[in-house]
Amino acid sequence: MKYFFTKTNLAILILTFVFGVIAFPIWVHHNRSHFPNSFVMRYSDFGPPSSSYELLGSEWYQWNSQGPDDPNGRDDVKVVIYRNVDLPTVKRTYPIFKGKSDYRYIEYREVMDFLEKRMEELKADQDRDPEHRRLNKELISEYEQTKDKIIERLGP
């Protein structure tokens, strides 16, 4: 016990502590991002807010009564799509911390139905305006890409 607190032992103890403080958040993030039954996406992956509001709610943080004051500003709202796991488990894995992280939790089937419905609506819209048709095609493409990403991660 006499030689337990030597300079070398204290240096090793401090380095181990510092390494742990750095490594732990990285480990938590790594495990959270590889949770097998969920997939985290951006709010913007679901089209314009006017279209995705029905599924996701407002595009700003849920603890704010309105969006950012800067018209070009965007709140970083994430969407967690989950499958074959209960909602309380998903909420524990991706907790909401006011001022830090905001998530919307959506079940896989609900997301897929939403995307299919939006694509069908856009395909059925036979507007004569070429600009309107071009925008519809872009939105359909974005919805298809989002759907493909979800299927790639969580399966068909």
XYZ file of C-alpha atoms in Angstrom:
156
model
C 0.000 0.000 0.000
C 3.001 2.222 0.552
C 3.789 2.528 -3.182
C 0.219 2.608 -4.518
C 0.138 6.383 -5.121
C 3.323 6.763 -7.103
C 3.525 9.324 -9.906
C 3.368 6.571 -12.522
C 0.284 4.952 -10.998
C -1.482 8.307 -10.700
C -0.613 9.165 -14.312
C -2.009 5.816 -15.494
C -5.143 6.319 -13.405
C -5.703 9.815 -14.825
C -5.110 8.641 -18.413
C -7.553 5.771 -17.917
C -10.162 8.189 -16.581
C -9.670 10.615 -19.490
C -9.853 7.757 -21.988
C -13.097 6.556 -20.374
C -14.628 10.023 -20.480
C -13.835 10.259 -24.191
C -14.648 6.664 -25.142
C -17.993 6.331 -23.339
C -19.969 8.887 -25.416
C -18.491 7.429 -28.602
C -19.555 3.945 -27.515
C -23.073 5.160 -26.662
C -23.421 6.892 -30.041
C -22.101 3.843 -31.894
C -24.529 1.512 -30.143
C -27.439 3.885 -30.565
C -26.820 4.327 -34.298
C -26.649 0.546 -34.778
C -29.817 -0.308 -32.853
C -31.013 -3.090 -35.177
C -34.736 -2.350 -35.131
C -34.614 1.372 -35.785
C -33.337 3.878 -38.280
C -32.772 7.601 -37.717
C -33.460 10.043 -40.534
C -33.832 13.801 -40.932
C -37.212 15.529 -40.879
C -36.472 16.882 -44.365
C -36.226 13.311 -45.756
C -40.036 13.208 -45.681
C -40.672 16.055 -48.078
C -41.821 19.601 -47.419
C -43.250 20.373 -43.961
C -46.691 21.039 -45.462
C -46.765 17.420 -46.625
C -45.032 15.689 -43.711
C -46.823 17.591 -40.921
C -49.618 15.001 -40.863
C -47.108 12.261 -40.012
C -44.391 14.099 -38.070
C -45.896 17.253 -36.631
C -44.157 20.627 -36.773
C -40.683 20.923 -38.253
C -39.405 22.814 -35.207
C -38.423 21.533 -31.773
C -41.480 20.315 -29.902
C -40.607 22.402 -26.841
C -40.818 25.624 -28.918
C -44.114 27.270 -29.824
C -42.767 28.239 -33.260
C -39.804 27.721 -35.561
C -36.494 29.620 -35.427
C -36.564 33.411 -35.804
C -34.111 33.195 -38.706
C -36.165 32.334 -41.828
C -33.222 30.283 -43.139
C -32.729 28.499 -39.825
C -33.845 24.925 -39.316
C -34.205 22.961 -36.107
C -32.413 19.609 -36.141
C -35.401 17.304 -35.696
C -34.672 13.613 -36.225
C -37.182 10.923 -37.143
C -36.785 7.449 -35.641
C -38.421 4.707 -37.679
C -38.776 1.519 -35.653
C -39.884 -2.015 -36.394
C -40.428 -5.155 -34.274
C -39.702 -3.303 -31.047
C -41.949 -1.508 -28.582
C -42.124 2.281 -28.397
C -40.858 2.569 -24.774
C -37.642 0.765 -25.775
C -37.172 3.118 -28.717
C -37.769 6.155 -26.496
C -35.170 4.902 -24.000
C -32.681 4.394 -26.827
C -33.358 7.811 -28.374
C -34.389 10.104 -25.500
C -35.526 13.674 -26.027
C -33.411 16.231 -24.164
C -34.856 19.728 -24.277
C -32.384 22.003 -26.013
C -30.242 19.111 -27.297
C -32.094 16.368 -29.163
C -35.596 16.092 -30.569
C -36.968 12.902 -32.078
C -40.247 11.897 -33.689
C -40.999 8.191 -33.302
C -42.823 6.560 -36.210
C -43.613 2.875 -36.656
C -42.347 1.245 -39.866
C -45.763 0.381 -41.355
C -47.065 3.910 -40.714
C -44.086 5.443 -42.540
C -44.368 3.090 -45.495
C -48.121 3.746 -45.817
C -47.479 7.499 -45.666
C -44.830 7.358 -48.406
C -46.988 5.147 -50.651
C -49.988 7.449 -50.196
C -47.968 10.566 -51.022
C -46.446 8.971 -54.128
C -49.874 7.816 -55.355
C -51.321 11.308 -54.829
C -48.486 12.920 -56.769
C -48.710 10.393 -59.615
C -52.481 10.951 -59.857
C -52.022 14.737 -60.099
C -52.150 15.384 -63.853
C -51.530 19.138 -63.794
C -50.898 20.682 -67.216
C -48.268 23.089 -65.938
C -44.807 21.656 -66.830
C -43.179 23.233 -63.763
C -45.755 21.634 -61.476
C -45.221 18.219 -63.112
C -41.444 18.604 -62.726
C -41.801 19.393 -59.020
C -44.091 16.385 -58.574
C -41.501 14.124 -60.216
C -38.798 15.484 -57.895
C -40.953 14.837 -54.832
C -41.792 11.324 -56.008
C -38.073 10.676 -56.470
C -37.311 11.966 -52.951
C -40.048 9.777 -51.448
C -38.734 6.743 -53.341
C -35.191 7.396 -52.081
C -36.454 7.700 -48.506
C -38.445 4.489 -48.875
C -35.417 2.673 -50.336
C -33.198 3.791 -47.430
C -35.739 2.527 -44.903
C -36.124 -0.823 -46.672
C -32.344 -1.178 -46.949
C -31.971 -0.683 -43.197
C -35.116 -2.342 -41.782
C -36.132 -4.734 -44.549
C -39.214 -4.918 -46.813
